[in-house]
Amino acid sequence: MQLIRGLQNLQKLSGCALTIGNFDGVHSGHQEIIRRLTAKAKELGVPSVVISFSVIPQTFFGRPKARLSNFRDKHILLKSLGVDKHLLIRFNKAFSETSANSFIEEIIMNQLNARYCLIGDDFRFGKDRLGDYCLLEKYAKLGGFSADKLGDIQIKGQRVSSSAIRNYLALGEFNKAEQLLGRPYSISGLIVHGAKQGRTIGFPTINIGIRRKLSPVLGVFAVLVDINGTTHFGVCNVGKRPTVGGEKTLLEVFLFDFDREVYGEHATVVFKNSVREEKKFDSFDKLKIQIAEDVKSAKRFFKI
């Protein structure tokens, strides 16, 4: 799959099948959109194109939400679904001022030369979110391309949405989140150097650089961690480490029966069960006692 970073790097296409959205988490609803898109692209004999944004519009307008996936994971998931081109647009002030009509005329019709455009029926675009499916359909009838929309996708009576998944994750209901995602919830990233305070109390951790201010999960969890294709059991803390006066949200994992240097390697942390909320302890000794209990709880869950 080709990654195109910015409209300035987009060469005019001779045709494409297009969809647009944030695709945070690439959940089951997104996956259905992509399946329909790639099928239509093959039918028309044109590449499939997904437009997403490097800054999510809600974040730009000061309404940030916890991301379900980082850019790397989103890109890999789109690739696995058979997308041909991923156009990543930086949502900034200039782009936010683009009218809905200009977005259709200049980008969808002129630069991308779309022959088919599929969006969710609640998708809005353009300045002041004035663009919707009705406007797209009007242009489609005049512009020589077809427009289509996808309604709600439901699983067991639950509408699939990123917001619903965030709610389940915040409640520690990982099985329900997994049903809507279409896979277990995970966070991935490079293993980085931390403060190395865990090893001073007998619980050395690996630290994942998650680079996010908001996380959909906070607390202590039983997790599976994949490193280089090998899965390990562990207990994970996601939070600011109040006992040591932390300010940034960090992800730390104590792996059971593990003693290896893995700095710089990529790890995927799969969340399986909530153990407890993060809390501040009066001393390292009390923290050490609690971590030992957390480990016991996680091992009971995994039956090991």
C-alpha positions as a Markdown table, in Angstrom:
| # | Residue | x | y | z |
|---|---|---|---|---|
| 1 | Met | 0.0 | 0.0 | 0.0 |
| 2 | Gln | 1.3 | 3.4 | -1.0 |
| 3 | Leu | 1.4 | 6.1 | 1.7 |
| 4 | Ile | 0.9 | 9.6 | 0.4 |
| 5 | Arg | 1.8 | 12.2 | 3.1 |
| 6 | Gly | -0.1 | 15.4 | 2.3 |
| 7 | Leu | -2.0 | 16.7 | -0.7 |
| 8 | Gln | 1.2 | 18.4 | -1.9 |
| 9 | Asn | 2.6 | 14.9 | -2.6 |
| 10 | Leu | -0.5 | 13.6 | -4.4 |
| 11 | Gln | -0.1 | 13.1 | -8.2 |
| 12 | Lys | -3.4 | 13.4 | -10.1 |
| 13 | Leu | -5.0 | 10.0 | -10.4 |
| 14 | Ser | -6.7 | 8.7 | -13.5 |
| 15 | Gly | -9.5 | 7.3 | -11.3 |
| 16 | Cys | -10.1 | 5.7 | -7.9 |
| 17 | Ala | -12.6 | 4.3 | -5.5 |
| 18 | Leu | -12.5 | 6.5 | -2.4 |
| 19 | Thr | -13.5 | 6.6 | 1.3 |
| 20 | Ile | -12.8 | 9.3 | 3.9 |
| 21 | Gly | -12.7 | 9.2 | 7.7 |
| 22 | Asn | -10.6 | 9.1 | 10.9 |
| 23 | Phe | -10.7 | 5.3 | 11.0 |
| 24 | Asp | -9.5 | 5.3 | 14.6 |
| 25 | Gly | -9.1 | 1.7 | 15.7 |
| 26 | Val | -10.1 | 0.4 | 12.2 |
| 27 | His | -13.0 | -1.3 | 14.0 |
| 28 | Ser | -15.6 | -3.7 | 12.5 |
| 29 | Gly | -17.6 | -0.9 | 11.0 |
| 30 | His | -14.5 | 0.5 | 9.3 |
| 31 | Gln | -13.6 | -2.9 | 8.1 |
| 32 | Glu | -17.0 | -3.3 | 6.4 |
| 33 | Ile | -16.5 | 0.1 | 4.6 |
| 34 | Ile | -13.0 | -1.1 | 3.4 |
| 35 | Arg | -14.4 | -4.4 | 2.2 |
| 36 | Arg | -17.0 | -2.7 | 0.1 |
| 37 | Leu | -14.5 | -0.1 | -1.1 |
| 38 | Thr | -11.9 | -2.7 | -2.3 |
| 39 | Ala | -14.6 | -4.8 | -4.0 |
| 40 | Lys | -15.9 | -1.8 | -5.9 |
| 41 | Ala | -12.3 | -0.8 | -6.8 |
| 42 | Lys | -11.7 | -4.2 | -8.4 |
| 43 | Glu | -15.0 | -4.0 | -10.2 |
| 44 | Leu | -14.1 | -0.6 | -11.7 |
| 45 | Gly | -10.4 | -1.6 | -12.3 |
| 46 | Val | -9.1 | 1.4 | -10.3 |
| 47 | Pro | -7.1 | 1.7 | -7.1 |
| 48 | Ser | -8.8 | 2.0 | -3.7 |
| 49 | Val | -7.9 | 5.1 | -1.8 |
| 50 | Val | -8.5 | 5.9 | 1.9 |
| 51 | Ile | -8.2 | 9.5 | 3.2 |
| 52 | Ser | -7.4 | 9.9 | 6.9 |
| 53 | Phe | -6.0 | 12.7 | 8.9 |
| 54 | Ser | -2.7 | 13.1 | 10.8 |
| 55 | Val | -4.4 | 15.4 | 13.3 |
| 56 | Ile | -7.9 | 14.2 | 14.1 |
| 57 | Pro | -10.4 | 17.1 | 13.5 |
| 58 | Gln | -11.8 | 16.9 | 17.1 |
| 59 | Thr | -8.3 | 17.3 | 18.5 |
| 60 | Phe | -7.6 | 20.4 | 16.2 |
| 61 | Phe | -10.8 | 22.0 | 17.5 |
| 62 | Gly | -9.9 | 21.4 | 21.1 |
| 63 | Arg | -12.0 | 18.3 | 21.8 |
| 64 | Pro | -9.4 | 15.6 | 22.0 |
| 65 | Lys | -10.4 | 12.0 | 22.5 |
| 66 | Ala | -8.3 | 9.0 | 23.5 |
| 67 | Arg | -7.0 | 7.3 | 20.4 |
| 68 | Leu | -7.7 | 3.6 | 19.9 |
| 69 | Ser | -4.8 | 3.2 | 17.5 |
| 70 | Asn | -1.6 | 5.0 | 16.6 |
| 71 | Phe | -0.8 | 5.9 | 13.0 |
| 72 | Arg | 1.5 | 2.9 | 12.5 |
| 73 | Asp | -1.1 | 0.4 | 13.6 |
| 74 | Lys | -3.9 | 2.1 | 11.6 |
| 75 | His | -1.8 | 2.1 | 8.5 |
| 76 | Ile | -0.9 | -1.6 | 8.9 |
| 77 | Leu | -4.5 | -2.5 | 9.4 |
| 78 | Leu | -5.6 | -0.7 | 6.3 |
| 79 | Lys | -2.9 | -2.4 | 4.3 |
| 80 | Ser | -4.0 | -5.8 | 5.6 |
| 81 | Leu | -7.5 | -5.1 | 4.3 |
| 82 | Gly | -6.3 | -4.6 | 0.8 |
| 83 | Val | -6.2 | -0.8 | 0.4 |
| 84 | Asp | -4.0 | 0.4 | -2.4 |
| 85 | Lys | -3.3 | 4.0 | -1.4 |
| 86 | His | -3.5 | 5.8 | 2.0 |
| 87 | Leu | -3.7 | 9.6 | 1.6 |
| 88 | Leu | -2.8 | 11.2 | 4.9 |
| 89 | Ile | -4.0 | 14.9 | 5.2 |
| 90 | Arg | -2.7 | 17.1 | 7.9 |
| 91 | Phe | -5.8 | 18.8 | 9.5 |
| 92 | Asn | -4.6 | 22.3 | 10.1 |
| 93 | Lys | -6.1 | 25.8 | 10.0 |
| 94 | Ala | -5.8 | 26.2 | 6.3 |
| 95 | Phe | -7.5 | 22.8 | 5.6 |
| 96 | Ser | -10.2 | 23.5 | 8.2 |
| 97 | Glu | -11.2 | 26.6 | 6.1 |
| 98 | Thr | -11.8 | 24.4 | 3.0 |
| 99 | Ser | -15.5 | 24.6 | 2.1 |
| 100 | Ala | -17.4 | 21.4 | 1.5 |
| 101 | Asn | -17.9 | 22.3 | -2.1 |
| 102 | Ser | -14.2 | 23.0 | -2.7 |
| 103 | Phe | -13.3 | 19.7 | -1.0 |
| 104 | Ile | -15.5 | 17.8 | -3.5 |
| 105 | Glu | -14.5 | 19.8 | -6.5 |
| 106 | Glu | -10.7 | 20.3 | -5.9 |
| 107 | Ile | -9.8 | 17.1 | -4.1 |
| 108 | Ile | -12.4 | 14.4 | -4.8 |
| 109 | Met | -13.1 | 15.3 | -8.4 |
| 110 | Asn | -10.0 | 17.1 | -9.7 |
| 111 | Gln | -7.0 | 15.6 | -7.9 |
| 112 | Leu | -8.3 | 12.1 | -7.1 |
| 113 | Asn | -10.7 | 11.8 | -10.1 |
| 114 | Ala | -12.9 | 9.6 | -8.0 |
| 115 | Arg | -15.2 | 7.3 | -9.9 |
| 116 | Tyr | -16.8 | 6.0 | -6.7 |
| 117 | Cys | -17.0 | 7.6 | -3.2 |
| 118 | Leu | -18.2 | 5.7 | -0.1 |
| 119 | Ile | -18.8 | 7.4 | 3.3 |
| 120 | Gly | -20.6 | 6.6 | 6.5 |
| 121 | Asp | -24.0 | 8.1 | 6.5 |
| 122 | Asp | -23.2 | 10.3 | 9.5 |
| 123 | Phe | -19.9 | 11.6 | 8.0 |
| 124 | Arg | -19.5 | 15.4 | 7.8 |
| 125 | Phe | -16.8 | 17.3 | 6.0 |
| 126 | Gly | -15.7 | 20.8 | 4.9 |
| 127 | Lys | -15.8 | 24.1 | 6.8 |
| 128 | Asp | -18.3 | 24.2 | 9.7 |
| 129 | Arg | -19.1 | 20.5 | 8.8 |
| 130 | Leu | -21.6 | 21.6 | 6.1 |
| 131 | Gly | -20.7 | 18.7 | 3.8 |
| 132 | Asp | -22.7 | 15.5 | 4.0 |
| 133 | Tyr | -23.9 | 12.6 | 1.9 |
| 134 | Cys | -26.7 | 14.7 | 0.3 |
| 135 | Leu | -24.2 | 17.2 | -1.0 |
| 136 | Leu | -21.8 | 14.5 | -2.2 |
| 137 | Glu | -24.7 | 12.8 | -4.1 |
| 138 | Lys | -25.6 | 16.0 | -5.8 |
| 139 | Tyr | -22.1 | 16.4 | -7.1 |
| 140 | Ala | -22.0 | 12.7 | -8.1 |
| 141 | Lys | -25.0 | 13.1 | -10.4 |
| 142 | Leu | -23.3 | 16.0 | -12.1 |
| 143 | Gly | -19.7 | 15.0 | -12.0 |
| 144 | Gly | -19.6 | 11.5 | -13.5 |
| 145 | Phe | -18.9 | 9.5 | -10.3 |
| 146 | Ser | -21.1 | 7.4 | -8.1 |
| 147 | Ala | -21.7 | 8.0 | -4.4 |
| 148 | Asp | -22.7 | 5.5 | -1.8 |
| 149 | Lys | -23.2 | 5.5 | 2.0 |
| 150 | Leu | -23.0 | 2.9 | 4.7 |
| 151 | Gly | -25.5 | 2.9 | 7.6 |
| 152 | Asp | -24.9 | 1.7 | 11.1 |
| 153 | Ile | -23.1 | -1.6 | 11.6 |
| 154 | Gln | -24.4 | -3.5 | 14.6 |
| 155 | Ile | -23.1 | -6.5 | 16.5 |
| 156 | Lys | -25.4 | -8.2 | 19.0 |
| 157 | Gly | -27.7 | -5.1 | 19.0 |
| 158 | Gln | -24.8 | -2.7 | 19.7 |
| 159 | Arg | -23.9 | 0.0 | 17.2 |
| 160 | Val | -20.2 | -0.2 | 16.3 |
| 161 | Ser | -18.4 | 3.0 | 17.0 |
| 162 | Ser | -15.1 | 4.2 | 18.3 |
| 163 | Ser | -16.9 | 6.0 | 21.2 |
| 164 | Ala | -18.6 | 2.7 | 22.3 |
| 165 | Ile | -15.3 | 0.9 | 22.2 |
| 166 | Arg | -13.7 | 3.6 | 24.3 |
| 167 | Asn | -16.5 | 3.3 | 26.8 |
| 168 | Tyr | -16.1 | -0.4 | 27.1 |
| 169 | Leu | -12.3 | -0.1 | 27.5 |
| 170 | Ala | -12.7 | 2.5 | 30.2 |
| 171 | Leu | -14.9 | 0.1 | 32.1 |
| 172 | Gly | -12.5 | -2.8 | 31.6 |
| 173 | Glu | -15.0 | -4.7 | 29.5 |
| 174 | Phe | -12.4 | -6.0 | 27.1 |
| 175 | Asn | -14.6 | -8.9 | 25.7 |
| 176 | Lys | -17.3 | -6.4 | 24.6 |
| 177 | Ala | -14.6 | -4.0 | 23.1 |
| 178 | Glu | -13.1 | -6.9 | 21.2 |
| 179 | Gln | -16.5 | -7.8 | 19.7 |
| 180 | Leu | -16.8 | -4.3 | 18.2 |
| 181 | Leu | -13.2 | -4.0 | 17.2 |
| 182 | Gly | -13.1 | -7.3 | 15.5 |
| 183 | Arg | -9.9 | -8.2 | 17.4 |
| 184 | Pro | -8.5 | -7.9 | 21.0 |
| 185 | Tyr | -7.6 | -4.3 | 22.1 |
| 186 | Ser | -3.9 | -3.7 | 22.1 |
| 187 | Ile | -1.3 | -0.9 | 22.3 |
| 188 | Ser | 2.0 | -1.3 | 20.4 |
| 189 | Gly | 5.2 | 0.7 | 20.2 |
| 190 | Leu | 8.9 | 0.6 | 20.7 |
| 191 | Ile | 10.4 | -0.6 | 24.0 |
| 192 | Val | 12.3 | 2.4 | 25.5 |
| 193 | His | 14.4 | 3.2 | 28.5 |
| 194 | Gly | 12.5 | 4.2 | 31.6 |
| 195 | Ala | 13.5 | 5.5 | 35.0 |
| 196 | Lys | 14.4 | 1.9 | 36.0 |
| 197 | Gln | 12.8 | 2.3 | 39.4 |
| 198 | Gly | 10.8 | -0.9 | 39.1 |
| 199 | Arg | 14.0 | -3.0 | 39.3 |
| 200 | Thr | 14.9 | -1.4 | 42.7 |
| 201 | Ile | 11.8 | -3.1 | 44.2 |
| 202 | Gly | 12.2 | -6.4 | 42.4 |
| 203 | Phe | 9.8 | -5.7 | 39.5 |
| 204 | Pro | 11.8 | -4.6 | 36.5 |
| 205 | Thr | 9.5 | -3.4 | 33.7 |
| 206 | Ile | 9.6 | -2.8 | 29.9 |
| 207 | Asn | 8.4 | 0.6 | 28.9 |
| 208 | Ile | 6.4 | 1.3 | 25.7 |
| 209 | Gly | 6.6 | 4.8 | 24.2 |
| 210 | Ile | 2.9 | 5.4 | 23.6 |
| 211 | Arg | 3.2 | 9.2 | 22.8 |
| 212 | Arg | -0.3 | 10.1 | 23.8 |
| 213 | Lys | -1.7 | 12.4 | 26.4 |
| 214 | Leu | -5.0 | 10.6 | 26.6 |
| 215 | Ser | -5.3 | 6.8 | 26.9 |
| 216 | Pro | -8.6 | 4.8 | 26.6 |
| 217 | Val | -7.3 | 2.5 | 29.3 |
| 218 | Leu | -5.9 | 3.6 | 32.7 |
| 219 | Gly | -5.0 | 1.4 | 35.6 |
| 220 | Val | -3.4 | -2.0 | 36.1 |
| 221 | Phe | -4.2 | -4.9 | 33.8 |
| 222 | Ala | -3.4 | -8.6 | 33.0 |
| 223 | Val | -1.8 | -8.5 | 29.6 |
| 224 | Leu | -0.2 | -10.6 | 26.9 |
| 225 | Val | 2.9 | -9.1 | 25.3 |
| 226 | Asp | 4.2 | -10.1 | 21.9 |
| 227 | Ile | 7.9 | -9.4 | 21.3 |
| 228 | Asn | 9.4 | -10.7 | 18.0 |
| 229 | Gly | 6.6 | -13.3 | 17.6 |
| 230 | Thr | 6.9 | -14.7 | 21.1 |
| 231 | Thr | 4.0 | -14.1 | 23.6 |
| 232 | His | 4.7 | -13.4 | 27.3 |
| 233 | Phe | 2.3 | -13.1 | 30.2 |
| 234 | Gly | 2.5 | -9.9 | 32.3 |
| 235 | Val | 0.9 | -7.2 | 34.4 |
| 236 | Cys | 0.7 | -3.7 | 33.0 |
| 237 | Asn | 0.3 | -0.2 | 34.4 |
| 238 | Val | -1.0 | 2.6 | 32.2 |
| 239 | Gly | -0.9 | 5.9 | 34.0 |
| 240 | Lys | 1.1 | 8.7 | 35.5 |
| 241 | Arg | 2.7 | 6.8 | 38.3 |
| 242 | Pro | 1.4 | 9.1 | 41.1 |
| 243 | Thr | 3.6 | 7.4 | 43.8 |
| 244 | Val | 6.7 | 8.8 | 42.1 |
| 245 | Gly | 5.1 | 12.1 | 41.1 |
| 246 | Gly | 4.9 | 11.3 | 37.4 |
| 247 | Glu | 3.3 | 13.7 | 34.9 |
| 248 | Lys | 3.2 | 11.9 | 31.6 |
| 249 | Thr | 1.0 | 8.9 | 30.8 |
| 250 | Leu | 3.3 | 5.9 | 30.5 |
| 251 | Leu | 2.8 | 2.2 | 29.8 |
| 252 | Glu | 5.0 | -0.2 | 31.9 |
| 253 | Val | 4.8 | -4.0 | 31.9 |
| 254 | Phe | 6.3 | -6.5 | 34.3 |
| 255 | Leu | 6.7 | -9.7 | 32.4 |
| 256 | Phe | 6.6 | -13.0 | 34.3 |
| 257 | Asp | 9.8 | -15.2 | 34.1 |
| 258 | Phe | 11.5 | -12.7 | 31.8 |
| 259 | Asp | 15.1 | -11.5 | 31.9 |
| 260 | Arg | 16.2 | -10.1 | 28.6 |
| 261 | Glu | 17.4 | -6.8 | 27.2 |
| 262 | Val | 14.8 | -5.7 | 24.5 |
| 263 | Tyr | 15.3 | -2.0 | 24.2 |
| 264 | Gly | 14.5 | -0.7 | 20.7 |
| 265 | Glu | 12.4 | -3.8 | 19.8 |
| 266 | His | 8.7 | -3.5 | 18.9 |
| 267 | Ala | 6.1 | -4.9 | 21.3 |
| 268 | Thr | 2.3 | -5.3 | 21.2 |
| 269 | Val | 0.5 | -5.3 | 24.5 |
| 270 | Val | -2.9 | -7.1 | 24.4 |
| 271 | Phe | -5.2 | -6.2 | 27.3 |
| 272 | Lys | -7.1 | -9.1 | 28.7 |
| 273 | Asn | -8.4 | -8.2 | 32.2 |
| 274 | Ser | -8.7 | -5.2 | 34.5 |
| 275 | Val | -6.9 | -5.8 | 37.9 |
| 276 | Arg | -7.4 | -2.4 | 39.6 |
| 277 | Glu | -7.3 | 1.3 | 39.3 |
| 278 | Glu | -4.0 | 3.2 | 39.5 |
| 279 | Lys | -3.5 | 4.8 | 43.0 |
| 280 | Lys | -0.9 | 6.7 | 44.9 |
| 281 | Phe | 1.0 | 4.8 | 47.7 |
| 282 | Asp | 2.7 | 6.3 | 50.7 |
| 283 | Ser | 5.9 | 4.5 | 50.1 |
| 284 | Phe | 7.8 | 2.2 | 47.7 |
| 285 | Asp | 7.4 | -0.6 | 50.2 |
| 286 | Lys | 3.6 | -0.4 | 50.1 |
| 287 | Leu | 3.8 | -0.2 | 46.3 |
| 288 | Lys | 6.0 | -3.3 | 46.2 |
| 289 | Ile | 3.4 | -5.2 | 48.3 |
| 290 | Gln | 0.6 | -4.1 | 46.0 |
| 291 | Ile | 2.5 | -5.1 | 42.8 |
| 292 | Ala | 3.0 | -8.5 | 44.2 |
| 293 | Glu | -0.7 | -8.8 | 44.7 |
| 294 | Asp | -1.3 | -7.5 | 41.2 |
| 295 | Val | 1.0 | -10.2 | 39.8 |
| 296 | Lys | -1.0 | -12.9 | 41.8 |
| 297 | Ser | -4.3 | -11.5 | 40.4 |
| 298 | Ala | -3.0 | -11.6 | 36.8 |
| 299 | Lys | -1.6 | -15.1 | 37.2 |
| 300 | Arg | -4.9 | -16.3 | 38.6 |
| 301 | Phe | -6.7 | -14.8 | 35.6 |
| 302 | Phe | -4.3 | -16.6 | 33.2 |
| 303 | Lys | -4.4 | -19.8 | 35.4 |
| 304 | Ile | -0.6 | -20.0 | 35.6 |
